Coordinates of C-alpha atoms and ligand atoms in Angstrom, one line a residue:
Chain A
X1 CA -35.1 10.1 -19.2
X2 CA -36.9 6.8 -19.4
X3 CA -36.7 6.5 -23.1
X4 CA -36.4 3.5 -25.5
X5 CA -32.6 3.7 -25.3
X6 CA -32.6 3.3 -21.5
X7 CA -35.2 0.5 -21.8
X8 CA -33.0 -1.4 -24.2
X9 CA -29.9 -1.1 -21.9
X10 CA -32.0 -2.2 -19.0
X11 CA -33.2 -5.3 -20.9
X12 CA -29.6 -6.2 -21.7
X13 CA -28.7 -6.1 -18.1
X14 CA -31.7 -8.0 -16.9
X15 CA -30.9 -10.8 -19.4
X16 CA -27.5 -11.5 -17.6
X17 CA -29.2 -12.6 -14.3
X18 CA -30.9 -15.9 -13.5
X19 CA -33.8 -13.9 -12.1
X20 CA -34.9 -10.3 -12.9
X21 CA -34.5 -9.2 -9.3
X22 CA -30.7 -9.7 -9.6
X23 CA -30.7 -6.6 -11.9
X24 CA -31.8 -4.2 -9.1
X25 CA -28.3 -2.9 -8.3
X26 CA -27.1 -2.5 -11.9
X27 CA -30.3 -0.7 -12.8
X28 CA -29.9 1.6 -9.8
X29 CA -26.3 2.4 -11.0
X30 CA -27.7 3.0 -14.5
X31 CA -30.3 5.5 -13.4
X32 CA -27.9 7.3 -11.1
X33 CA -25.4 7.6 -13.9
X34 CA -28.0 9.3 -16.0
X35 CA -29.7 11.6 -13.4
X36 CA -26.9 12.0 -10.8
X37 CA -29.1 10.5 -8.1
X38 CA -31.8 8.0 -7.6
X39 CA -35.3 9.6 -7.9
X40 CA -38.5 8.1 -6.7
X41 CA -39.6 7.9 -10.4
X42 CA -36.5 5.9 -11.1
X43 CA -37.3 3.5 -8.3
X44 CA -40.8 3.1 -9.7
X45 CA -39.5 2.5 -13.2
X46 CA -37.1 -0.2 -11.9
X47 CA -39.8 -1.8 -9.9
X48 CA -42.1 -2.0 -12.9
X49 CA -39.3 -3.4 -15.1
X50 CA -38.5 -6.1 -12.5
X51 CA -41.9 -6.9 -11.2
X52 CA -41.1 -5.6 -7.7
X53 CA -42.7 -3.0 -5.5
X54 CA -41.2 0.5 -5.3
X55 CA -40.9 0.0 -1.5
X56 CA -38.7 -3.0 -2.1
X57 CA -36.5 -1.1 -4.5
X58 CA -36.3 1.8 -2.1
X59 CA -35.1 -0.6 0.6
X60 CA -32.2 -1.7 -1.6
X61 CA -31.4 1.9 -2.5
X62 CA -31.1 2.9 1.1
X63 CA -29.0 0.0 2.2
X64 CA -26.0 1.0 0.0
X65 CA -24.1 4.2 0.6
X66 CA -23.2 4.8 -3.0
X67 CA -26.8 5.3 -4.1
X68 CA -27.8 8.9 -3.5
X69 CA -31.3 9.9 -2.6
X70 CA -30.8 13.6 -3.2
X71 CA -28.9 15.7 -5.6
X72 CA -25.2 16.5 -4.9
X73 CA -22.7 18.9 -6.4
X74 CA -21.1 18.6 -9.8
X75 CA -18.1 17.2 -8.1
X76 CA -18.6 14.7 -5.3
X77 CA -15.4 14.8 -3.2
X78 CA -15.1 11.6 -1.2
X79 CA -12.1 11.8 1.1
X80 CA -11.0 8.6 2.8
X81 CA -10.3 9.0 6.5
X82 CA -9.6 5.3 7.5
X83 CA -6.4 4.1 9.2
X84 CA -3.8 4.2 6.4
X85 CA -5.0 7.5 5.1
X86 CA -5.0 8.9 8.6
X87 CA -1.4 7.7 9.1
X88 CA -0.4 9.6 6.0
X89 CA -2.1 12.9 6.9
X90 CA -5.7 12.9 5.6
X91 CA -6.9 14.9 8.5
X92 CA -4.9 17.9 7.4
X93 CA -6.2 17.5 3.9
X94 CA -9.8 17.4 5.2
X95 CA -9.4 20.5 7.3
X96 CA -7.9 22.3 4.3
X97 CA -10.7 21.4 2.0
X98 CA -13.3 22.4 4.5
X99 CA -11.6 25.8 5.1
X100 CA -11.1 26.4 1.4
X101 CA -14.7 25.5 0.3
X102 CA -16.3 26.9 3.5
X103 CA -18.3 23.8 4.0
X104 CA -18.6 21.0 6.5
X105 CA -18.7 17.3 5.7
X106 CA -22.0 16.4 4.0
X107 CA -22.5 19.9 2.7
X108 CA -22.5 21.4 -0.8
X109 CA -21.0 24.7 -1.8
X110 CA -23.6 27.4 -2.6
X111 CA -22.7 27.4 -6.3
X112 CA -23.5 23.7 -6.5
X113 CA -20.0 22.7 -7.6
X114 CA -18.7 20.6 -4.7
X115 CA -20.1 18.2 -2.2
X116 CA -17.7 17.0 0.5
X117 CA -18.0 13.8 2.3
X118 CA -15.6 11.5 4.2
X119 CA -15.7 7.8 3.3
X120 CA -14.2 4.5 4.6
X121 CA -11.2 2.8 3.1
X122 CA -11.2 3.1 -0.7
X123 CA -8.8 0.3 -1.3
X124 CA -6.0 2.6 -2.2
X125 CA -4.0 2.7 1.1
X126 CA -0.6 2.3 -0.6
X127 CA -1.1 5.8 -2.2
X128 CA -2.7 7.5 0.7
X129 CA -4.2 10.0 1.3
X130 CA -6.8 9.3 -1.4
X131 CA -9.9 11.2 -2.5
X132 CA -12.5 9.9 -5.0
X133 CA -13.9 12.7 -7.2
X134 CA -16.9 11.3 -9.0
X135 CA -15.5 8.1 -10.7
X136 CA -11.8 8.9 -10.3
X137 CA -9.3 8.3 -7.5
X138 CA -6.8 11.1 -6.9
X139 CA -4.0 9.6 -4.8
X140 CA -0.9 10.6 -2.9
X141 CA -2.6 13.8 -2.0
X142 CA -1.2 16.7 -0.1
X143 CA -2.4 20.3 0.3
X144 CA -0.6 21.4 -2.9
X145 CA -2.1 18.7 -5.1
X146 CA -5.6 19.2 -3.6
X147 CA -5.4 22.9 -4.3
X148 CA -4.3 22.4 -7.9
X149 CA -7.1 20.0 -8.4
X150 CA -9.8 22.1 -6.9
X151 CA -8.5 25.3 -8.7
X152 CA -9.0 23.5 -12.0
X153 CA -12.3 22.0 -11.2
X154 CA -13.7 25.3 -9.8
X155 CA -12.8 27.0 -13.1
X156 CA -14.2 24.3 -15.2
X157 CA -10.8 23.2 -16.5
X158 CA -9.8 19.6 -16.7
X159 CA -7.8 18.2 -13.7
X160 CA -4.1 19.4 -13.9
X161 CA -2.9 15.8 -13.4
X162 CA -4.4 12.4 -14.2
X163 CA -6.1 10.4 -11.6
X164 CA -4.0 7.8 -9.9
X165 CA -0.8 8.0 -8.0
X166 CA 1.3 11.1 -7.6
X167 CA 4.5 11.9 -9.6
X168 CA 6.9 10.7 -6.9
X169 CA 5.4 7.3 -7.4
X170 CA 7.1 6.8 -10.8
X171 CA 10.4 6.2 -8.9
X172 CA 8.7 3.6 -6.8
X173 CA 7.3 1.8 -9.8
X174 CA 10.7 1.6 -11.3
X175 CA 12.1 0.2 -8.1
X176 CA 9.4 -2.3 -8.1
X177 CA 10.0 -3.4 -11.6
X178 CA 13.8 -3.8 -11.1
Chain B
X1 CA 11.9 -14.7 -6.2
X2 CA 10.7 -14.6 -9.8
X3 CA 7.4 -12.6 -10.0
X4 CA 4.5 -14.7 -11.1
X5 CA 1.2 -13.1 -9.9
X6 CA 2.5 -9.7 -10.9
X7 CA 4.5 -10.7 -13.9
X8 CA 2.5 -8.6 -16.4
X9 CA 2.2 -5.5 -14.3
X10 CA 4.0 -2.5 -15.6
X11 CA 4.0 -3.8 -19.2
X12 CA 2.3 -1.5 -21.7
X13 CA -1.4 -2.4 -22.2
X14 CA -1.1 -5.3 -19.8
X15 CA -4.9 -5.4 -19.5
X16 CA -5.5 -6.3 -23.1
X17 CA -6.1 -9.8 -24.4
X18 CA -3.4 -9.2 -27.0
X19 CA -0.7 -8.6 -24.4
X20 CA -2.0 -11.3 -22.1
X21 CA -1.9 -13.9 -24.8
X22 CA 1.5 -12.8 -26.1
X23 CA 2.8 -13.6 -22.6
X24 CA 1.3 -17.1 -22.6
X25 CA -2.1 -16.2 -21.3
X26 CA -5.1 -18.6 -21.6
X27 CA -2.8 -21.6 -22.2
X28 CA -3.8 -22.8 -18.8
X29 CA -7.4 -22.7 -19.7
X30 CA -6.8 -24.8 -22.8
X31 CA -4.8 -27.3 -20.8
X32 CA -7.5 -27.3 -18.1
X33 CA -10.3 -28.1 -20.5
X34 CA -8.4 -31.2 -21.6
X35 CA -8.1 -32.3 -18.0
X36 CA -10.8 -34.1 -15.9
X37 CA -12.4 -31.6 -13.4
X38 CA -11.6 -33.9 -10.5
X39 CA -8.0 -34.1 -11.5
X40 CA -7.9 -30.3 -11.3
X41 CA -9.4 -30.2 -7.9
X42 CA -6.8 -32.7 -6.8
X43 CA -4.0 -30.6 -8.2
X44 CA -5.3 -27.5 -6.3
X45 CA -5.5 -29.6 -3.2
X46 CA -1.9 -30.8 -3.7
X47 CA -0.7 -27.3 -4.3
X48 CA -1.7 -26.3 -0.8
X49 CA -3.4 -23.1 -2.0
X50 CA -5.4 -21.5 0.8
X51 CA -7.9 -18.7 0.3
X52 CA -6.5 -15.3 0.0
X53 CA -9.7 -13.5 1.1
X54 CA -9.2 -13.7 4.8
X55 CA -9.9 -17.0 6.3
X56 CA -7.3 -19.1 4.6
X57 CA -9.5 -22.1 3.9
X58 CA -7.9 -24.7 1.6
X59 CA -9.2 -24.0 -1.9
X60 CA -9.2 -27.5 -3.3
X61 CA -11.1 -28.8 -0.3
X62 CA -13.7 -26.1 -0.8
X63 CA -14.1 -27.0 -4.4
X64 CA -14.5 -30.7 -3.6
X65 CA -17.8 -29.9 -1.7
X66 CA -19.5 -29.0 -5.0
X67 CA -22.0 -31.5 -6.5
X68 CA -20.5 -33.5 -9.4
X69 CA -23.6 -33.6 -11.5
X70 CA -25.3 -30.2 -11.8
X71 CA -28.4 -30.0 -13.9
X72 CA -29.9 -27.1 -15.9
X73 CA -32.5 -26.8 -13.1
X74 CA -29.9 -26.9 -10.4
X75 CA -26.7 -25.4 -11.8
X76 CA -23.4 -24.8 -10.0
X77 CA -22.2 -21.2 -9.6
X78 CA -18.8 -19.7 -9.0
X79 CA -18.6 -16.3 -7.4
X80 CA -15.4 -14.2 -7.4
X81 CA -15.2 -12.0 -4.4
X82 CA -13.8 -8.7 -5.6
X83 CA -15.4 -6.6 -2.9
X84 CA -12.0 -5.7 -1.3
X85 CA -13.1 -3.4 1.5
X86 CA -11.2 -4.5 4.5
X87 CA -9.2 -1.4 5.6
X88 CA -5.6 -1.7 4.6
X89 CA -6.2 -4.0 1.6
X90 CA -5.6 -3.0 -2.0
X91 CA -4.1 -6.0 -3.7
X92 CA -7.1 -7.3 -5.7
X93 CA -7.5 -3.9 -7.3
X94 CA -4.0 -4.2 -8.8
X95 CA -4.9 -7.4 -10.5
X96 CA -8.3 -6.2 -11.6
X97 CA -7.0 -3.0 -13.1
X98 CA -3.7 -4.1 -14.5
X99 CA -4.1 -7.8 -15.3
X100 CA -7.9 -8.6 -15.5
X101 CA -7.4 -11.5 -17.9
X102 CA -5.4 -13.3 -15.3
X103 CA -8.5 -13.2 -13.1
X104 CA -10.9 -14.1 -15.9
X105 CA -8.8 -17.1 -16.9
X106 CA -8.6 -18.2 -13.2
X107 CA -12.4 -17.9 -13.0
X108 CA -12.9 -20.0 -16.1
X109 CA -10.5 -22.7 -15.0
X110 CA -12.1 -22.8 -11.6
X111 CA -15.6 -22.9 -13.1
X112 CA -14.6 -26.0 -15.2
X113 CA -13.2 -27.7 -12.1
X114 CA -16.3 -27.2 -10.1
X115 CA -18.6 -27.7 -13.1
X116 CA -20.1 -24.2 -12.9
X117 CA -22.0 -22.7 -15.8
X118 CA -21.9 -19.2 -14.7
X119 CA -19.4 -17.0 -12.9
X120 CA -20.3 -13.8 -11.1
X121 CA -17.5 -11.3 -10.2
X122 CA -18.8 -9.1 -7.4
X123 CA -16.6 -6.0 -7.5
X124 CA -16.9 -3.1 -5.0
X125 CA -18.8 -0.2 -6.5
X126 CA -16.0 2.4 -6.0
X127 CA -13.8 0.5 -8.4
X128 CA -15.5 2.0 -11.4
X129 CA -12.4 1.8 -13.6
X130 CA -11.7 -1.7 -12.4
X131 CA -15.2 -2.8 -13.3
X132 CA -14.7 -1.3 -16.8
X133 CA -11.4 -3.1 -17.3
X134 CA -13.0 -6.4 -16.2
X135 CA -16.0 -5.9 -18.5
X136 CA -13.7 -5.2 -21.4
X137 CA -11.6 -8.3 -20.6
X138 CA -14.8 -10.5 -20.5
X139 CA -16.0 -9.0 -23.8
X140 CA -12.6 -9.7 -25.4
X141 CA -12.6 -13.2 -24.0
X142 CA -16.1 -13.8 -25.3
X143 CA -15.1 -12.5 -28.8
X144 CA -12.1 -14.9 -28.8
X145 CA -14.3 -17.9 -27.8
X146 CA -12.5 -18.1 -24.4
X147 CA -15.8 -17.5 -22.6
X148 CA -19.4 -18.1 -23.5
X149 CA -20.7 -21.0 -25.6
X150 CA -18.5 -24.1 -26.4
X151 CA -15.3 -22.5 -25.1
X152 CA -12.3 -23.2 -27.5
X153 CA -14.5 -25.8 -29.2
X154 CA -14.2 -28.1 -26.2
X155 CA -17.9 -28.3 -25.3
X156 CA -17.8 -26.2 -22.1
X157 CA -20.4 -23.4 -21.8
X158 CA -19.7 -20.7 -19.2
X159 CA -20.4 -17.1 -19.0
X160 CA -18.9 -14.4 -16.7
X161 CA -21.0 -11.5 -15.3
X162 CA -19.4 -8.5 -13.7
X163 CA -21.6 -7.2 -10.9
X164 CA -20.9 -3.9 -9.1
X165 CA -21.5 -3.4 -5.4
X166 CA -22.5 -0.1 -4.1
X167 CA -20.6 0.8 -1.0
X168 CA -21.3 -1.7 1.8
X169 CA -18.3 -3.5 3.5
X170 CA -20.6 -6.2 4.8
X171 CA -21.2 -7.4 1.2
X172 CA -17.7 -8.9 1.3
X173 CA -19.0 -11.5 3.7
X174 CA -19.9 -14.4 1.5
X175 CA -23.6 -14.9 2.4
X176 CA -24.3 -11.1 2.4
X177 CA -22.6 -11.0 -1.0
X178 CA -25.0 -13.6 -2.3
X179 CA -28.1 -11.7 -1.0
X180 CA -26.7 -8.6 -2.6
X181 CA -26.1 -10.4 -5.9
X182 CA -29.7 -11.6 -5.8
X183 CA -30.9 -8.0 -5.7
X184 CA -31.4 -7.6 -2.0
X185 CA -30.0 -5.7 1.0
X186 CA -26.7 -7.4 2.0
X187 CA -27.6 -9.1 5.2
X188 CA -25.5 -12.1 6.2
X189 CA -27.3 -15.5 6.5
X190 CA -26.9 -18.1 9.2
X191 CA -24.6 -21.1 8.2
X192 CA -25.3 -23.9 7.7
X193 CA -26.4 -24.3 5.0
X194 CA -23.0 -23.6 3.4
X195 CA -22.8 -22.1 0.0
X196 CA -21.8 -25.4 -1.6
X197 CA -25.2 -26.8 -0.5
X198 CA -27.4 -23.8 -0.9
X199 CA -25.8 -20.6 -2.1
X200 CA -26.7 -18.1 -4.8
X201 CA -30.5 -18.5 -5.6
X202 CA -30.3 -21.6 -3.4
X203 CA -27.9 -23.4 -5.8
X204 CA -24.5 -24.9 -5.0
X205 CA -22.0 -22.1 -5.0
X206 CA -18.3 -21.7 -4.5
X207 CA -16.9 -18.3 -3.6
X208 CA -13.3 -17.3 -3.9
X209 CA -11.2 -14.2 -3.6
X210 CA -9.6 -12.5 -6.6
X211 CA -6.0 -13.4 -5.6
X212 CA -7.0 -17.0 -4.9
X213 CA -8.5 -17.4 -8.4
X214 CA -5.5 -15.7 -10.0
X215 CA -3.3 -18.4 -8.5
X216 CA -5.2 -21.1 -10.3
X217 CA -3.8 -20.8 -13.9
X218 CA -0.3 -20.8 -12.4
X219 CA -1.0 -24.1 -10.7
X220 CA -2.3 -25.6 -13.9
X221 CA 0.6 -24.4 -16.0
X222 CA 3.5 -24.9 -13.7
X223 CA 2.1 -27.7 -11.6
X224 CA 1.0 -28.2 -8.0
X225 CA 4.5 -29.3 -6.9
X226 CA 6.0 -26.0 -8.1
X227 CA 3.4 -24.0 -6.2
X228 CA 3.8 -26.1 -3.1
X229 CA 7.6 -25.6 -3.2
X230 CA 7.2 -21.9 -2.6
X231 CA 6.5 -20.7 1.0
X232 CA 7.2 -21.7 4.5
X233 CA 5.9 -25.3 4.7
X234 CA 3.3 -27.5 3.2
X235 CA 0.4 -25.6 4.9
X236 CA 1.6 -22.2 3.8
X237 CA 2.4 -22.3 0.1
X238 CA 2.6 -20.2 -3.0
X239 CA 3.3 -16.6 -4.0
X240 CA 1.5 -13.9 -2.0
X241 CA 0.5 -10.3 -2.5
X242 CA 1.2 -8.0 0.5
X243 CA -0.4 -4.6 0.8
X244 CA 2.1 -2.4 2.6
X245 CA 0.8 1.0 3.9
X246 CA 1.3 3.5 6.6
X247 CA 4.7 4.8 7.8
X248 CA 7.1 3.2 5.3
X249 CA 9.0 5.0 2.6
X250 CA 7.6 3.0 -0.3
X251 CA 4.1 1.7 0.4
X252 CA 2.5 -0.5 -2.3
X253 CA 1.5 -4.0 -3.3
X254 CA 4.5 -6.4 -3.2
X255 CA 4.7 -10.0 -4.3
X256 CA 6.8 -12.4 -2.2
X257 CA 6.8 -16.0 -1.3
X258 CA 4.2 -16.5 1.4
X259 CA 6.0 -16.4 4.7
X260 CA 8.4 -13.5 4.0
X261 CA 9.6 -12.1 7.3
X262 CA 7.6 -9.1 8.3
X263 CA 10.7 -6.9 8.9
X264 CA 12.1 -7.8 5.6
X265 CA 8.9 -6.7 3.9
X266 CA 9.1 -3.4 5.7
X267 CA 12.9 -2.9 5.1
X268 CA 13.5 -4.4 1.7
X269 CA 10.2 -3.7 -0.1
X270 CA 9.0 -0.7 1.9
X271 CA 12.4 0.9 2.0
X272 CA 12.3 1.1 5.8
X273 CA 10.4 3.5 8.1
X274 CA 9.1 6.8 6.6
X275 CA 11.2 8.9 8.9
X276 CA 14.6 7.7 10.1
X277 CA 14.1 9.3 13.5
X278 CA 10.8 7.5 14.1
X279 CA 11.2 3.8 14.8
X280 CA 8.6 1.1 14.4
X281 CA 5.9 1.0 17.0
X282 CA 3.2 -1.4 15.8
X283 CA 1.9 -3.3 12.9
X284 CA -1.6 -4.5 12.0
X285 CA -0.6 -7.4 9.7
X286 CA -3.8 -8.5 8.0
X287 CA -6.3 -5.8 7.6
X288 CA -8.0 -3.7 10.3
X289 CA -9.9 -6.7 11.8
X290 CA -6.9 -8.6 13.1
X291 CA -5.0 -8.1 16.4
X292 CA -2.2 -5.6 16.4
X293 CA 1.5 -6.5 17.0
X294 CA 4.0 -4.5 19.0
X295 CA 7.4 -3.8 17.4
X296 CA 8.9 -6.5 19.6
X297 CA 6.4 -9.0 18.3
X298 CA 7.2 -8.2 14.7
X299 CA 10.7 -9.7 15.0
X300 CA 11.4 -13.1 13.3
X301 CA 7.8 -13.3 12.1
X302 CA 7.1 -15.2 8.8
X303 CA 4.1 -13.6 7.1
X304 CA 2.0 -16.8 6.6
X305 CA -1.2 -18.1 8.0
X306 CA 0.1 -20.4 10.8
X307 CA 3.1 -18.2 12.0
X308 CA 0.8 -15.3 12.5
X309 CA -1.8 -17.4 14.2
X310 CA 0.9 -18.7 16.5
X311 CA 1.7 -15.1 17.4
X312 CA -2.0 -14.4 18.2
X313 CA -3.0 -12.6 15.1
X314 CA -3.9 -13.4 11.5
X315 CA -2.8 -13.0 7.9
X316 CA -6.3 -12.0 7.0
X317 CA -6.3 -10.0 3.8
X318 CA -2.5 -9.3 4.1
X319 CA -3.2 -5.6 4.6
X320 CA 0.0 -4.6 6.5
X321 CA -0.4 -1.3 8.2
X322 CA 2.9 0.1 9.6
X323 CA 2.9 2.6 12.5
X324 CA 5.9 4.5 13.8
X325 CA 6.6 6.1 17.2
X326 CA 4.5 9.2 16.5
X327 CA 1.3 7.2 16.2
X328 CA -1.5 7.8 18.6
X329 CA -2.8 4.3 19.1
X330 CA -6.1 5.5 20.7
X331 CA -6.7 7.5 17.6
X332 CA -6.0 4.5 15.4
X333 CA -8.4 2.4 17.4
X334 CA -11.0 5.1 17.2
X335 CA -10.9 5.0 13.4
X336 CA -11.2 1.2 13.5
X337 CA -14.1 1.3 15.9
X338 CA -15.8 3.9 13.7
X339 CA -15.4 1.7 10.7
X340 CA -17.1 -1.3 12.2
X341 CA -19.9 0.7 13.8
X342 CA -20.6 2.3 10.4
X343 CA -20.5 -1.1 8.6
X344 CA -22.5 -3.3 10.9
X345 CA -25.7 -4.5 9.2
X346 CA -27.6 -4.3 12.4
X347 CA -29.2 -7.7 12.4
X348 CA -27.6 -9.0 15.7
X349 CA -27.9 -7.0 18.9
X350 CA -24.4 -7.7 20.2
X351 CA -22.9 -6.4 17.0
X352 CA -25.2 -3.4 16.5
X353 CA -25.0 -2.3 20.0
X354 CA -21.4 -3.4 20.7
X355 CA -19.8 -1.7 17.7
X356 CA -21.7 1.5 18.7
X357 CA -20.5 1.3 22.3
X358 CA -16.9 0.7 21.4
X359 CA -16.9 3.8 19.1
X360 CA -18.7 6.0 21.7
X361 CA -16.5 5.0 24.6
X362 CA -13.2 5.4 22.7
X363 CA -14.4 8.8 21.4
X364 CA -15.1 9.8 24.9
X365 CA -11.7 8.8 26.1
X366 CA -10.1 10.7 23.3
X367 CA -12.0 13.8 24.1
X368 CA -10.5 13.6 27.6
X369 CA -13.8 12.8 29.4
X370 CA -13.1 9.1 29.9
X371 CA -12.7 7.3 33.2
X372 CA -10.7 4.2 34.1
X373 CA -14.0 2.3 34.4
X374 CA -14.4 2.9 30.6
X375 CA -11.6 0.5 30.0
X376 CA -13.3 -2.3 31.9
X377 CA -16.5 -1.5 30.0
X378 CA -14.7 -1.7 26.7
X379 CA -13.2 -5.0 27.6
X380 CA -16.6 -6.5 28.6
X381 CA -18.4 -5.1 25.6
X382 CA -15.7 -6.5 23.3
X383 CA -15.9 -9.9 25.1
X384 CA -19.7 -10.1 24.6
X385 CA -19.2 -9.6 20.9
X386 CA -17.0 -12.6 20.3
X387 CA -18.7 -15.6 18.8
X388 CA -22.2 -14.6 19.4
X389 CA -23.4 -13.3 16.0
X390 CA -24.5 -14.4 12.6
X391 CA -21.3 -13.3 10.9
X392 CA -17.8 -12.6 12.0
X393 CA -18.1 -8.8 11.7
X394 CA -18.6 -8.4 15.4
X395 CA -15.4 -10.4 16.1
X396 CA -13.7 -8.3 13.5
X397 CA -14.5 -5.2 15.6
X398 CA -13.8 -6.8 19.0
X399 CA -10.4 -8.4 18.2
X400 CA -8.5 -5.2 17.4
X401 CA -10.1 -3.5 20.4
X402 CA -9.0 -6.3 22.8
X403 CA -5.5 -6.3 21.4
X404 CA -5.1 -2.5 21.5
X405 CA -6.3 -2.5 25.1
X406 CA -3.9 -5.3 26.1
X407 CA -0.8 -4.0 24.3
X408 CA -1.2 -0.2 24.4
X409 CA -3.3 0.2 27.6
X410 CA -1.0 3.0 28.9
X411 CA -2.0 5.2 25.9
X412 CA -5.6 4.9 26.8
X413 CA -4.8 5.6 30.5
X414 CA -2.7 8.6 29.5
X415 CA -5.8 10.1 27.8
X416 CA -7.9 9.4 30.8
X417 CA -5.5 10.9 33.3
X418 CA -4.2 13.9 31.3
X419 CA -6.8 14.5 28.6
X420 CA -4.1 14.3 26.0
X421 CA -2.4 11.7 23.8
X422 CA 0.7 9.9 25.0
X423 CA 2.6 10.9 21.9
X424 CA 3.0 14.4 20.5
X425 CA 1.6 14.6 17.0
X426 CA 4.0 15.6 14.3
Ligands
FMN1 C1 -17.2 -8.9 7.3 C2 -16.5 -9.7 6.2 C3 -16.0 -9.0 5.1 C4 -15.3 -9.7 4.1 N1 -14.8 -9.1 3.0 C5 -14.2 -9.8 2.1 C6 -13.7 -9.1 0.9 O1 -13.8 -7.9 0.7 N2 -13.0 -9.9 0.0 C7 -12.9 -11.2 0.1 O2 -12.3 -11.9 -0.8 N3 -13.3 -11.9 1.2 C8 -14.0 -11.2 2.2 N4 -14.4 -11.8 3.3 C9 -14.3 -13.3 3.3 C10 -15.4 -14.0 2.5 O3 -16.5 -14.2 3.4 C11 -15.0 -15.4 2.0 O4 -14.5 -16.1 3.1 C12 -13.9 -15.3 0.9 O5 -14.3 -14.5 -0.1 C13 -13.6 -16.7 0.5 O6 -12.6 -16.7 -0.5 P1 -11.2 -17.5 -0.4 O7 -11.5 -18.8 0.2 O8 -10.7 -17.5 -1.7 O9 -10.4 -16.7 0.6 C14 -15.1 -11.1 4.3 C15 -15.6 -11.8 5.4 C16 -16.3 -11.0 6.4 C17 -16.8 -11.7 7.6
SF4_2 S1 -22.5 -9.7 13.1 FE1 -23.0 -7.6 12.6 S2 -22.7 -7.4 10.4 FE2 -22.7 -9.6 10.9 S3 -24.9 -10.2 10.6 FE3 -24.7 -9.7 12.8 S4 -25.2 -7.4 12.8 FE4 -24.8 -8.0 10.7
FES3 S1 -7.3 3.7 4.3 FE1 -7.7 5.2 2.8 S2 -7.7 4.1 1.0 FE2 -7.4 2.5 2.5

């Protein structure tokens, strides 16, 4: 993984910052993108590149919830359960996903496909309930949409609808533009 | 009102330089670079623009604290706060994803005014697509000599760096953000020193919210007087983005003159309450950290800084969360308490312990095992959290709790006496 290509990208990132240490977070993102999580080797590599100790880098990794220190499923399902999503029914969606996948929050399905976690406000409260799946936000969720999404992902098909707001939203956008 | 902040949204490819320029984009930057920095600061002061990130501090005044003669050894920095993590808030994301050049232009004009040679945009890590759009916009701007060396041939050097956070609400607090940007854990610092004296890497730094900076090109182009003519009065000026969520028919981000009446926002923009048989019960008007309003208190209420302050709450991040008669207020408070307990950085005892206590006690009450003494404990715990910590997160957790207890006490008591919610879920 730690090849010349990665090295080059890291050097580009480091050059943007007044001091090398500033690049810790983008480098953690970089290695997580490549490996799916932050390994101890990755932390050592970052430490070497930036002249820091591995313990220091580990301290940063563990402060931020987005850096994962263990492997997760192919699809990381992050369902928002904060106030606006709660008002629009995220608890039902959560119960449904748990039942459907047979897992609790924080667990991964035995086939390694899905990991389910609940998260705090994703900044998408106007299209609640919202679930982030890897990099994408799926918004305006209800049980039907969640089922269609999970059906497709489970079978290795692309998502049946694009990320973002649900279809009923088009009307709203028109209203807004008028 | 004519849309200004959201004028490009909904247009095809609104996020590209081509479209942004075709609609007059980057003219303000050109105009600004022909203007003395101090004259720009004066214009922003005269416009009455106040920070859109939460505290409402006058932007021009903040800029005037910056040193006038930075050196290569002691440069000035500008940070754009795009961490947007206050529950109920999603307006900055709209600008970032749909009109990133508006923000980049705002950053560059502001950087010229405060003589900053580098801009950092700190965007919350979950906004993966937003960060890509911003990076693209910066690359396009650089390619067109709108950013980087000798911008537009006018001798101004300034680069923009997009930095992604990684899921820590506390990094929206300005000093924690700077620690995070320097490659550390995001722990808030004691103030003073203020960022304009010793900020990022110890250098003079100004930090502004996405929406604040997006207002700046408008002020340059249309004039401070125009900006100041919009709004309630001279202390509450300009166009404003409101994030409407919860029990309304059409939730979303809406632009209106600052000071639009709250009920008009809900009725005209939001299309009224989600279900016609469920009337308004309460509104949290400025993100989850501000005191809640009862339906009665929502009447005749201009949504601006001072009117909300007069009614005992705050405009905050303009995250307007609308709740109807079916809402279990204790459940809402439980979610809010959980949020702040989860996000406390743990440096200060009153915050670390206090946020944990609030969550635990409210959870106990909701499980039907609470006692009336718990309400007194909640009140005293929240009281001890006010004004005793390094950063305002402890207050942000305590304020909603105090207001929920004061205004919806009967719902807490109902749980304690009957073990059930005062409303039937539906
Ligand atoms: C706990 C906490 C979280 C904050 N989160 C944000 C945020 O996500 N975005 C933001 O713009 N300001 C946030 N702020 C306010 C910033 O500290 C700062 O005041 C603001 O970015 C200044 O910009 P403005 O003057 O343009 O409003 C937060 C403050 C606190 C105490
Ligand atoms: S108030 Fe809370 S979040 Fe802020 S510095 Fe203290 S412990 Fe950290
Ligand atoms: S509360 Fe779920 S996205 Fe904001």
